[in-house]
mmCIF file with all atom_site columns, C-alpha atoms in Angstrom:
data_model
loop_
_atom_site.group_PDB
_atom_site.id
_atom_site.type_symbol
_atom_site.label_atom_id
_atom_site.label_alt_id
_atom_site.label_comp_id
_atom_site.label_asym_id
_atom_site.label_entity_id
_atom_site.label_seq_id
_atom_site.pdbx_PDB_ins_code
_atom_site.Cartn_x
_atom_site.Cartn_y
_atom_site.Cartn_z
_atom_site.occupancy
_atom_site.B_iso_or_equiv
_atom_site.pdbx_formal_charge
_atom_site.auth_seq_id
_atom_site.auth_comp_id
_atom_site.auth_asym_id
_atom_site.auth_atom_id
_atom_site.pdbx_PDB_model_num
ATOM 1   C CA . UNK A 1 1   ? 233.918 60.743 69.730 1.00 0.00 ? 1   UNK A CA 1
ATOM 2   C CA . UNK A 1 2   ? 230.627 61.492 69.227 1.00 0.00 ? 2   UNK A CA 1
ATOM 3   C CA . UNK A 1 3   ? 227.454 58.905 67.567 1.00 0.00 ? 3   UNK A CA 1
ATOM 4   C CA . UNK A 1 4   ? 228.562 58.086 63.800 1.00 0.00 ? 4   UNK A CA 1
ATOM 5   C CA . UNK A 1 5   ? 225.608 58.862 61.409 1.00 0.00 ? 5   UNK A CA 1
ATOM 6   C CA . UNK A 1 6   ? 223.525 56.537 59.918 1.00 0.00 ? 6   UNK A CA 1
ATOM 7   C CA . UNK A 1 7   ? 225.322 55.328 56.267 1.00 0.00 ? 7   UNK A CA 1
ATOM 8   C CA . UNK A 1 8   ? 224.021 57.439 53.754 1.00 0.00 ? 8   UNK A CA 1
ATOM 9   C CA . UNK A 1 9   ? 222.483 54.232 51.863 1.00 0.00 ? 9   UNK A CA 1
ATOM 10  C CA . UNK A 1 10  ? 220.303 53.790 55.282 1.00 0.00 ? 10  UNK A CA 1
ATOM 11  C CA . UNK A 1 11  ? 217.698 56.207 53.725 1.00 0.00 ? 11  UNK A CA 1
ATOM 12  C CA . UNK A 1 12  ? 214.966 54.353 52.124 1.00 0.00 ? 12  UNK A CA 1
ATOM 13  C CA . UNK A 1 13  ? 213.497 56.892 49.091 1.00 0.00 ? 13  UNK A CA 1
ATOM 14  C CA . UNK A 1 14  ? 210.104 56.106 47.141 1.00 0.00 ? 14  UNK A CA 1
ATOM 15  C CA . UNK A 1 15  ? 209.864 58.044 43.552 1.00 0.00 ? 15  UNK A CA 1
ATOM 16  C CA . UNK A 1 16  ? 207.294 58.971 41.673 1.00 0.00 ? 16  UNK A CA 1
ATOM 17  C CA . UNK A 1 17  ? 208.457 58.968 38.113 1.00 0.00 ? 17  UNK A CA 1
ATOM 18  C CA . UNK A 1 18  ? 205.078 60.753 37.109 1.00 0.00 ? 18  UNK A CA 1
ATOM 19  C CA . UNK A 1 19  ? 206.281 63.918 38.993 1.00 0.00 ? 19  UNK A CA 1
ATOM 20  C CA . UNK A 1 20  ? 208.628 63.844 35.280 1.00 0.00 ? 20  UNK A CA 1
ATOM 21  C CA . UNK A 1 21  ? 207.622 64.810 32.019 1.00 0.00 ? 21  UNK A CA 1
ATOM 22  C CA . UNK A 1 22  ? 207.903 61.814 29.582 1.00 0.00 ? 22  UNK A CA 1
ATOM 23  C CA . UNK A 1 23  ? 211.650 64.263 28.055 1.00 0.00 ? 23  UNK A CA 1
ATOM 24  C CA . UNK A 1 24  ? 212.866 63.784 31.691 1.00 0.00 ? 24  UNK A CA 1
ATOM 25  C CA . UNK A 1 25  ? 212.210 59.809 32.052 1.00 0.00 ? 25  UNK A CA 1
ATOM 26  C CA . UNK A 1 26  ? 213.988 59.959 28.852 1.00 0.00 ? 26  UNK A CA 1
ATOM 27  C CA . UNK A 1 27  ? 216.440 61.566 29.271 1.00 0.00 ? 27  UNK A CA 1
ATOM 28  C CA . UNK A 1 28  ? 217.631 60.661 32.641 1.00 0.00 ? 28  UNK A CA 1
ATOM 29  C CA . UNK A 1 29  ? 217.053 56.630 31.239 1.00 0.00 ? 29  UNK A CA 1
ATOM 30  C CA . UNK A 1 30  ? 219.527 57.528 28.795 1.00 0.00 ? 30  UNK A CA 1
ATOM 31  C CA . UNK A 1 31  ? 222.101 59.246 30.555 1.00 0.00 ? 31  UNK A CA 1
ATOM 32  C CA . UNK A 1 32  ? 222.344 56.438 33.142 1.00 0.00 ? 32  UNK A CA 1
ATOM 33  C CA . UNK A 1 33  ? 222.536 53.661 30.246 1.00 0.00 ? 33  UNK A CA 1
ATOM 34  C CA . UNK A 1 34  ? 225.247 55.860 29.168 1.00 0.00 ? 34  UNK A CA 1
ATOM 35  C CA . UNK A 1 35  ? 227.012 56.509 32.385 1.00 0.00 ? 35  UNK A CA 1
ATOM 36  C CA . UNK A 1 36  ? 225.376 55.484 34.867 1.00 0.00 ? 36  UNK A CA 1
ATOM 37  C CA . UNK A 1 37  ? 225.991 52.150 37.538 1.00 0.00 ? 37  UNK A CA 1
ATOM 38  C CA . UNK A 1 38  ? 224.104 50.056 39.679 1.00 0.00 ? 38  UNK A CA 1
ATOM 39  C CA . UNK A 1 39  ? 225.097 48.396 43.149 1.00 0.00 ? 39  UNK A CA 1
ATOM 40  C CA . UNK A 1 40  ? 222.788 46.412 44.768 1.00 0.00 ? 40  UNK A CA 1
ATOM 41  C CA . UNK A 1 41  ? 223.140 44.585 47.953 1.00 0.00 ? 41  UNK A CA 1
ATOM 42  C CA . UNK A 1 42  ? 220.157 42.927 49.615 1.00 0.00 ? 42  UNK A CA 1
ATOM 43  C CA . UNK A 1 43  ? 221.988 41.490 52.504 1.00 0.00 ? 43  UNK A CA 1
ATOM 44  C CA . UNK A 1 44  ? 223.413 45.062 52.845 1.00 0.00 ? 44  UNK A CA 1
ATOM 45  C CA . UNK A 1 45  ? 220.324 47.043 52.274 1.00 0.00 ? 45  UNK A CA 1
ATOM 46  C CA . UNK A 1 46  ? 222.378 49.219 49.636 1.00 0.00 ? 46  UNK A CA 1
ATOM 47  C CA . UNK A 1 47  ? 220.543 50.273 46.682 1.00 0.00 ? 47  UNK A CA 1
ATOM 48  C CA . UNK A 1 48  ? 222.840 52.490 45.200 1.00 0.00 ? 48  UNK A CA 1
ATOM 49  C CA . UNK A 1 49  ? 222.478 54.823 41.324 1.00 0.00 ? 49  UNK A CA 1
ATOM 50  C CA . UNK A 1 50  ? 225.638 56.445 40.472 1.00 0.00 ? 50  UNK A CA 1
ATOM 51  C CA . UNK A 1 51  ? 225.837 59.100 37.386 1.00 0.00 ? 51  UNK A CA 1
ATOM 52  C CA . UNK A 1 52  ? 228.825 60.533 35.897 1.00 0.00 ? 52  UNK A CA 1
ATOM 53  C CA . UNK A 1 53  ? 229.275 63.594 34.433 1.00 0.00 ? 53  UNK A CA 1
ATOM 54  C CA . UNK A 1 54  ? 232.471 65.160 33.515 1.00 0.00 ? 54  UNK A CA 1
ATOM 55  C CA . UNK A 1 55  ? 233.531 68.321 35.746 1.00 0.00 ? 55  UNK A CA 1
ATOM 56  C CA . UNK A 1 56  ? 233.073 70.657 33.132 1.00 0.00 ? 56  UNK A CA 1
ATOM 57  C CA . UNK A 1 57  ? 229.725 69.511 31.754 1.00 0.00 ? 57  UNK A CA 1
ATOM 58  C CA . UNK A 1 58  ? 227.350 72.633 34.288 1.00 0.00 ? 58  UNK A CA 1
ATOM 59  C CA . UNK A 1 59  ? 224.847 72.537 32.297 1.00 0.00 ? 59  UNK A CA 1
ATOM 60  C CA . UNK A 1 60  ? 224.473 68.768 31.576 1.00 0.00 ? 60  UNK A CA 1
ATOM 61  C CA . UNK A 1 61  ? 224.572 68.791 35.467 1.00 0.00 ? 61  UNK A CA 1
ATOM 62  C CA . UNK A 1 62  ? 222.272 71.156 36.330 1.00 0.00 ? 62  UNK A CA 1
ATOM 63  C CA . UNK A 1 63  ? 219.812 69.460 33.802 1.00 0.00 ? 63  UNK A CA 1
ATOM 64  C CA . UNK A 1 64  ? 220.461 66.531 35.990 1.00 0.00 ? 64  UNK A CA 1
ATOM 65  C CA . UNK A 1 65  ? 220.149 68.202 38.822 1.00 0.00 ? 65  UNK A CA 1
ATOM 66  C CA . UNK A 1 66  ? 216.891 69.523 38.160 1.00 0.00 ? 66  UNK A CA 1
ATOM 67  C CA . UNK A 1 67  ? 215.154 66.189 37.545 1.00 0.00 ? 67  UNK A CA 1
ATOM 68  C CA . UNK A 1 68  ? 216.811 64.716 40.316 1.00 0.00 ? 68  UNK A CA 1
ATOM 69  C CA . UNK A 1 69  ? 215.312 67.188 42.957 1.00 0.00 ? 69  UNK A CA 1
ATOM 70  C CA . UNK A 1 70  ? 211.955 66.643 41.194 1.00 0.00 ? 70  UNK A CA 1
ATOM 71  C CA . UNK A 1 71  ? 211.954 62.783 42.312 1.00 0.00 ? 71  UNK A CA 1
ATOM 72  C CA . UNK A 1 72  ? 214.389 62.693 45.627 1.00 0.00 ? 72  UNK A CA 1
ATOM 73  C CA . UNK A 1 73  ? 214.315 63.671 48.761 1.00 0.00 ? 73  UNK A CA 1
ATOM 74  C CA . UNK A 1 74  ? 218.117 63.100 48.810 1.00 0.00 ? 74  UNK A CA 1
ATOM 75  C CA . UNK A 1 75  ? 221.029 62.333 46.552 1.00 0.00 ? 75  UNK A CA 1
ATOM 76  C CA . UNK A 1 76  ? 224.876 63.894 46.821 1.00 0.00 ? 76  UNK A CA 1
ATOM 77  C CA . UNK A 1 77  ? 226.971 65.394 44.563 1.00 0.00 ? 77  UNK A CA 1
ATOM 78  C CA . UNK A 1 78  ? 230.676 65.217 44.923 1.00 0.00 ? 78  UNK A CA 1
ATOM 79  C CA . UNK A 1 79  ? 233.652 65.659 42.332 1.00 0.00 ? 79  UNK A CA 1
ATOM 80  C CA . UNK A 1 80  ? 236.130 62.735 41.828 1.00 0.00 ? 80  UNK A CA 1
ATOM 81  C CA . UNK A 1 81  ? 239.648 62.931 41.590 1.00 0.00 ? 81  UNK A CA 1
ATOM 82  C CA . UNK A 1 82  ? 239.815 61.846 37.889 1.00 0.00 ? 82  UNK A CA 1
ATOM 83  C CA . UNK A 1 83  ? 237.415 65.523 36.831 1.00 0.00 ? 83  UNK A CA 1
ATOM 84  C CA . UNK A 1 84  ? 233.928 63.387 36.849 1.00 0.00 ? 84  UNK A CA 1
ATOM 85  C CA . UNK A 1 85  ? 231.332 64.551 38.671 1.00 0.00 ? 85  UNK A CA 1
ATOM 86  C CA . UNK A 1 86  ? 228.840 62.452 40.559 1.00 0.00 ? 86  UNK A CA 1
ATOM 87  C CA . UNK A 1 87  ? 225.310 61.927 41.619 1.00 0.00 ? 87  UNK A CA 1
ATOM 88  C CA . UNK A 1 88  ? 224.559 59.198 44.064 1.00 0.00 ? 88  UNK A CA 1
ATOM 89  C CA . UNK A 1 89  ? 221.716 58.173 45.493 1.00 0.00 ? 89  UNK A CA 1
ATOM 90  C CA . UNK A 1 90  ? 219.828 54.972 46.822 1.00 0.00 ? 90  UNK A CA 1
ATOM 91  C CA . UNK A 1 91  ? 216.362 54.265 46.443 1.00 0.00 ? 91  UNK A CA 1
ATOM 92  C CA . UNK A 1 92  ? 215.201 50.562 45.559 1.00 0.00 ? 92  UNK A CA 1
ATOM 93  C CA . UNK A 1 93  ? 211.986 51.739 44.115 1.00 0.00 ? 93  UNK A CA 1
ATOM 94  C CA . UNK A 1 94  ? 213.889 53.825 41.720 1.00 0.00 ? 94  UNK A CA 1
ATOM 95  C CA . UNK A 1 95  ? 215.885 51.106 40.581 1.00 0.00 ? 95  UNK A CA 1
ATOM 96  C CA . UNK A 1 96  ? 212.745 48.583 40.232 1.00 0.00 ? 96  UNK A CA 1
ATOM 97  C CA . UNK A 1 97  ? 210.925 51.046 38.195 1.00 0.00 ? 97  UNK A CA 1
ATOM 98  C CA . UNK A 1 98  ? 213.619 51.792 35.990 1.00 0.00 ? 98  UNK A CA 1
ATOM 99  C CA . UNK A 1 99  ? 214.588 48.550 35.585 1.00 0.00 ? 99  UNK A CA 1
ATOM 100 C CA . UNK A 1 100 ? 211.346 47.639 33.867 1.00 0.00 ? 100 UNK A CA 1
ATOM 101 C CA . UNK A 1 101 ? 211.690 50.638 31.157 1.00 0.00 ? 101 UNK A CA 1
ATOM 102 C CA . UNK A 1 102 ? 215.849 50.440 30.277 1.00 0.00 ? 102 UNK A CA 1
ATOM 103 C CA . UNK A 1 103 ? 218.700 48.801 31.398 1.00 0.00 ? 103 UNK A CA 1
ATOM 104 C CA . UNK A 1 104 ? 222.700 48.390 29.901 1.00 0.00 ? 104 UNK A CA 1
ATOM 105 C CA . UNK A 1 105 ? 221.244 47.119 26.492 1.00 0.00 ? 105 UNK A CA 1
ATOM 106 C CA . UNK A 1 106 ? 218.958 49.805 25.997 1.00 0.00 ? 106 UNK A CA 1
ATOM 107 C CA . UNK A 1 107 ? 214.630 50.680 25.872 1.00 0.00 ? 107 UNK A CA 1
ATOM 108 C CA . UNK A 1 108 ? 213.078 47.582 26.930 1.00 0.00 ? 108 UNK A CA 1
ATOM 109 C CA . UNK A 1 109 ? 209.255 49.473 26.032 1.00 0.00 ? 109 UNK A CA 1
ATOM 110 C CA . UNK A 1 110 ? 208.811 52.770 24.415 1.00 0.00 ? 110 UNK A CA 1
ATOM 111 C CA . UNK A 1 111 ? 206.815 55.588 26.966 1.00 0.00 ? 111 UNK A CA 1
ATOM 112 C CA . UNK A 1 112 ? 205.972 57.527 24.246 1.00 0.00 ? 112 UNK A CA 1
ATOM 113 C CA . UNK A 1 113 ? 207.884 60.011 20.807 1.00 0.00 ? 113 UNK A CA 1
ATOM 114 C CA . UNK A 1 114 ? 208.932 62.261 23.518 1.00 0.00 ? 114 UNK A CA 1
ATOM 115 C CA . UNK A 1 115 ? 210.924 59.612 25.880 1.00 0.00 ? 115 UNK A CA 1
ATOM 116 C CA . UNK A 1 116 ? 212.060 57.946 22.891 1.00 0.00 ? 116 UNK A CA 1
ATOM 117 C CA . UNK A 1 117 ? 213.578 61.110 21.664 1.00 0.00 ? 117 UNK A CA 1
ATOM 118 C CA . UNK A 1 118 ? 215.095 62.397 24.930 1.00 0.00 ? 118 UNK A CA 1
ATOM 119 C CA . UNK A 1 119 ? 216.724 58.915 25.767 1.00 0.00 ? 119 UNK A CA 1
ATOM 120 C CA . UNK A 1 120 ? 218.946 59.115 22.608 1.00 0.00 ? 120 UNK A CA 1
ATOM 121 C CA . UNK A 1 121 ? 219.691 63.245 24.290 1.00 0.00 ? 121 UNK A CA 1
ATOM 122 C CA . UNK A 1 122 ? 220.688 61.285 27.375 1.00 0.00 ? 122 UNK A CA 1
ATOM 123 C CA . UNK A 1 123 ? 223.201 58.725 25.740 1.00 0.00 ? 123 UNK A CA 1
ATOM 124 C CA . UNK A 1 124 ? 224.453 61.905 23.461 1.00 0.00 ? 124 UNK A CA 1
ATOM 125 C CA . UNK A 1 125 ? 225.050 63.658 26.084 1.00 0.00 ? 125 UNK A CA 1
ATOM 126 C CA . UNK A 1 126 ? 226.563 60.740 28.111 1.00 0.00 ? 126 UNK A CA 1
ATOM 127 C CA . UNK A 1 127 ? 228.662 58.612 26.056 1.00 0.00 ? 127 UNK A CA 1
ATOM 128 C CA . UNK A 1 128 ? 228.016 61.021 22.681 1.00 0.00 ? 128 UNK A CA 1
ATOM 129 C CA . UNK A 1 129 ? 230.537 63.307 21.065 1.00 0.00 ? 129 UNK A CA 1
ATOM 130 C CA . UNK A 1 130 ? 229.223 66.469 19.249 1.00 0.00 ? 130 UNK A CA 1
ATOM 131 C CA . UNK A 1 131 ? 231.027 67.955 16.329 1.00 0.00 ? 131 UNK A CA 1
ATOM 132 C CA . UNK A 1 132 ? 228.703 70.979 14.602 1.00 0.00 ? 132 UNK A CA 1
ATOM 133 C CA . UNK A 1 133 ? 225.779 68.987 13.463 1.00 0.00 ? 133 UNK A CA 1
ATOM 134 C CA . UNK A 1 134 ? 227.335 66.021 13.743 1.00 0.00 ? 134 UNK A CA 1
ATOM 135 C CA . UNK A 1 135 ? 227.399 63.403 16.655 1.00 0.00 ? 135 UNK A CA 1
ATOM 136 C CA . UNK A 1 136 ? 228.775 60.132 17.723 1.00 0.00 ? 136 UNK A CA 1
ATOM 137 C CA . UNK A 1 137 ? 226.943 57.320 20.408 1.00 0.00 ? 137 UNK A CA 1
ATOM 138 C CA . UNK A 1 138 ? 229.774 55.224 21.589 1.00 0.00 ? 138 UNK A CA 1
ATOM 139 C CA . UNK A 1 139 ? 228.845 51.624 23.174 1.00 0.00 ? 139 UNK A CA 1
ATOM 140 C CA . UNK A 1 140 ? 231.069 48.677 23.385 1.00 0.00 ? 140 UNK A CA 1
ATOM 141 C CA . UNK A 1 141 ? 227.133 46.461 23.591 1.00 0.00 ? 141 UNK A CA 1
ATOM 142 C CA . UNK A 1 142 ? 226.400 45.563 20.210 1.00 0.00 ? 142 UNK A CA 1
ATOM 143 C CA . UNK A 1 143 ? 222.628 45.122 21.687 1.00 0.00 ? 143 UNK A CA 1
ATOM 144 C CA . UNK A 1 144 ? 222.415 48.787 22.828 1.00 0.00 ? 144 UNK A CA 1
ATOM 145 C CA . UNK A 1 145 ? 224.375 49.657 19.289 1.00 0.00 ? 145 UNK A CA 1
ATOM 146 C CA . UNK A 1 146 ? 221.132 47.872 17.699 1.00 0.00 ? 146 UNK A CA 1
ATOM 147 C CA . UNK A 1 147 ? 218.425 49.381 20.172 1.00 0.00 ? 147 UNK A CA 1
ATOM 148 C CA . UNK A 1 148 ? 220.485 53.440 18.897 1.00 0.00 ? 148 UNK A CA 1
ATOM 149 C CA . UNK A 1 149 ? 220.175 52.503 15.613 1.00 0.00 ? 149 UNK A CA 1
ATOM 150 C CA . UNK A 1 150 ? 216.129 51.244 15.593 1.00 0.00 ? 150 UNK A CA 1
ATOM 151 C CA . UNK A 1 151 ? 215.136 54.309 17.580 1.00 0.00 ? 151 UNK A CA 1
ATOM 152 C CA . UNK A 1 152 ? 217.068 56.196 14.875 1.00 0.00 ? 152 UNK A CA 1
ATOM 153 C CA . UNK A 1 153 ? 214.961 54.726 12.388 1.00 0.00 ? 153 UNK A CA 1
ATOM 154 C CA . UNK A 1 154 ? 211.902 55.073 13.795 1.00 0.00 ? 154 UNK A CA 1
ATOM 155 C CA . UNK A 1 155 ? 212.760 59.112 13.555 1.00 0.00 ? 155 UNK A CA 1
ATOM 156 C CA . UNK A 1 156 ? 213.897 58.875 9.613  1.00 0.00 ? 156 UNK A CA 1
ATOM 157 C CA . UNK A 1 157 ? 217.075 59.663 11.010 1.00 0.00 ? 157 UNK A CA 1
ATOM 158 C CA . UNK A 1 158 ? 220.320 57.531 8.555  1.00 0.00 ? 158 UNK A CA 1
ATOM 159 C CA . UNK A 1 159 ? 223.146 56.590 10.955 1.00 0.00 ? 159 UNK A CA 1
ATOM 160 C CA . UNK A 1 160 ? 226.849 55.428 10.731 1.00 0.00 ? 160 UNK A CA 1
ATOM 161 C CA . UNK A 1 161 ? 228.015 52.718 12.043 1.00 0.00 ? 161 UNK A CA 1
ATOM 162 C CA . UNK A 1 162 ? 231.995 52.429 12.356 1.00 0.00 ? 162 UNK A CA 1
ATOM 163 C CA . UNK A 1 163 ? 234.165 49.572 14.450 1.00 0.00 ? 163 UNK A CA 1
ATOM 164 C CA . UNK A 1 164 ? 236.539 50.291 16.551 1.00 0.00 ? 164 UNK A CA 1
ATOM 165 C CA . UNK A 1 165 ? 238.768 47.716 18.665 1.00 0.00 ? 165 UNK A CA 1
ATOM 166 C CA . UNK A 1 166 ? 238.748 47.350 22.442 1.00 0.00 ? 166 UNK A CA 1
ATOM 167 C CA . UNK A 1 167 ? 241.063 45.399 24.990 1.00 0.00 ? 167 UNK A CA 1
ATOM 168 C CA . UNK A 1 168 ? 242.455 43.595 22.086 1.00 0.00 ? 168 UNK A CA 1
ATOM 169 C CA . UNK A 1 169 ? 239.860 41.465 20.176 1.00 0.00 ? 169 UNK A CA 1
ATOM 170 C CA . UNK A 1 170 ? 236.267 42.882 21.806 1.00 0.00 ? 170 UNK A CA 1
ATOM 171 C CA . UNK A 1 171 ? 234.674 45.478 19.374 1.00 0.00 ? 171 UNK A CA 1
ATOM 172 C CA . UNK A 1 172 ? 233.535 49.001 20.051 1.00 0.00 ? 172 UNK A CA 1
ATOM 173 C CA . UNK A 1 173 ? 230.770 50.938 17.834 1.00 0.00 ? 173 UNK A CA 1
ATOM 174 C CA . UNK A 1 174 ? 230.286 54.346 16.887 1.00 0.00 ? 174 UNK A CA 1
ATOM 175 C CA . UNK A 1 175 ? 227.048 55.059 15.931 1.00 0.00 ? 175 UNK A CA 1
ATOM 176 C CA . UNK A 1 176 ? 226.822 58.478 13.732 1.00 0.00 ? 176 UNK A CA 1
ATOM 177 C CA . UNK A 1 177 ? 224.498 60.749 12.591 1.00 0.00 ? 177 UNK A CA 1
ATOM 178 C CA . UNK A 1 178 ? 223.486 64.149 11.539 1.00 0.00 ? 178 UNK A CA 1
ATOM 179 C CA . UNK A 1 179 ? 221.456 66.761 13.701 1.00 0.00 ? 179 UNK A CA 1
ATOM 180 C CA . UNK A 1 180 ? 220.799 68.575 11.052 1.00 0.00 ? 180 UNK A CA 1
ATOM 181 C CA . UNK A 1 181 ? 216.690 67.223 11.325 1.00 0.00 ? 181 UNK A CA 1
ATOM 182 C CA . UNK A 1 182 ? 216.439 69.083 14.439 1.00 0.00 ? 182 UNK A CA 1
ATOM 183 C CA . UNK A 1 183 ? 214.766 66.081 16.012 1.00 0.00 ? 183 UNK A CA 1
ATOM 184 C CA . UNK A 1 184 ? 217.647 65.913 18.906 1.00 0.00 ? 184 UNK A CA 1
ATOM 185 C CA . UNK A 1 185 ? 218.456 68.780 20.927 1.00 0.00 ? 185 UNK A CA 1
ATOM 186 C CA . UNK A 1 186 ? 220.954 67.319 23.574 1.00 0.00 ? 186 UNK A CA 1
ATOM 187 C CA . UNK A 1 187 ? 222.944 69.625 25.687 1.00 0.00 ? 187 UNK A CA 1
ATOM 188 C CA . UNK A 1 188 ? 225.776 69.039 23.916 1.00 0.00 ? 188 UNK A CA 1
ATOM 189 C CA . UNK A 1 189 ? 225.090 70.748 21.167 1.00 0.00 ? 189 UNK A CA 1
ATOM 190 C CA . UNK A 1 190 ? 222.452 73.133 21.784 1.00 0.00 ? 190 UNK A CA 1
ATOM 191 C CA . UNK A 1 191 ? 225.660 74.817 23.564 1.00 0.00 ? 191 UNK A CA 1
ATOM 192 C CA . UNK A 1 192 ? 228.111 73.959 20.691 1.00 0.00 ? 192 UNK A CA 1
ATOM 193 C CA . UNK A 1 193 ? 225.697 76.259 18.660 1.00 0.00 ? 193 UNK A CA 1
ATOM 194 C CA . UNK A 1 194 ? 225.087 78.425 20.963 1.00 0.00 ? 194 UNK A CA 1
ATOM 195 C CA . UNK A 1 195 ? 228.982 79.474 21.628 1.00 0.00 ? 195 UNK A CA 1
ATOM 196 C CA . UNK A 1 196 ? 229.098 79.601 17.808 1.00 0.00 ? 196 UNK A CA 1
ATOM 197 C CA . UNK A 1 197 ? 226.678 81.874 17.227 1.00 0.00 ? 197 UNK A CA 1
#
């Protein structure tokens, strides 16, 4: 047998989140609040992102993709058993820098309109559900529920929210509103409409 290669999370990556436009800090931050995970191991060395799409979602994924290669020298792609489709990578700067903008509970400090705008694309398009102008945020963190629903309001746009229950007694929230403003384009929908048409 020949020399086993180095373990992919080896591979130390700087990033320079000002290579991104203030949309794609946004709306990466928001996909990975929505489906996105975290595993950290110093005495490892692993510094591992993880974001899930679902299979079918190419363009969501190629949005992804495309703001991924902007930032990383490397990151893999690979397709789960259970039709999700993944993006992994490990860089400990990423994670530091992010970490001081978002984490699970939402925006910690507003970048600007534009991030603001395209983080709530990123959790539609994560954890949202699009029905014609209509769309659903699902969170089971009544903090991120809260941090939706202010960013909503700061764009004059009225949401929804409605309770659903979870593993017996914890809560869910759907947070609803209309896209009918054409403040929030997420991919979702701009090809819902676009089928449509």
């Amino acid at each position: 047998m020949g020399k086993r290669k180095p373990p992919y999370n080896a591979m130390r990556q700087d990033v320079n989140l000002t290579l991104l436009s203030k949309e794609e800090i946004g709306y990466l931050f928001g996909f990975f609040v929505g489906d996105g995970n975290i595993f950290t191991s110093r005495k490892l060395g692993v510094y591992r992102v993880r974001i899930f799409t679902f299979i079918k979602e190419v363009n969501i994924q190629n949005k992804l993709r495309e703001i991924l290669r902007t930032i990383l020298k490397n990151f893999r792609e690979y397709k789960e058993q259970d039709n999700t489709y993944v993006f992994e990578f490990h860089s400990k700067d990423f994670i530091n820098k992010m970490l001081k903008i978002v984490d699970k509970n939402g925006l910690k400090k507003i970048i600007s309109k534009k991030s603001e705008r395209a983080f709530i694309e990123g959790l539609i398009d994560s954890d949202g559900y699009v029905q014609r102008n209509y769309c659903e945020i699902t969170t089971v963190n009544p903090k991120l529920k809260s941090n939706i629903i202010e960013i909503l309001k700061r764009f004059g746009v009225k949401s929804i929210t409605r309770k659903f229950p979870r593993n017996h007694h914890l809560d869910g929230f759907r947070v609803g509103f209309s896209l009918n403003g054409k403040i929030f384009f997420p991919c979702k929908w701009v090809t819902g409409v676009q089928t449509a048409g």
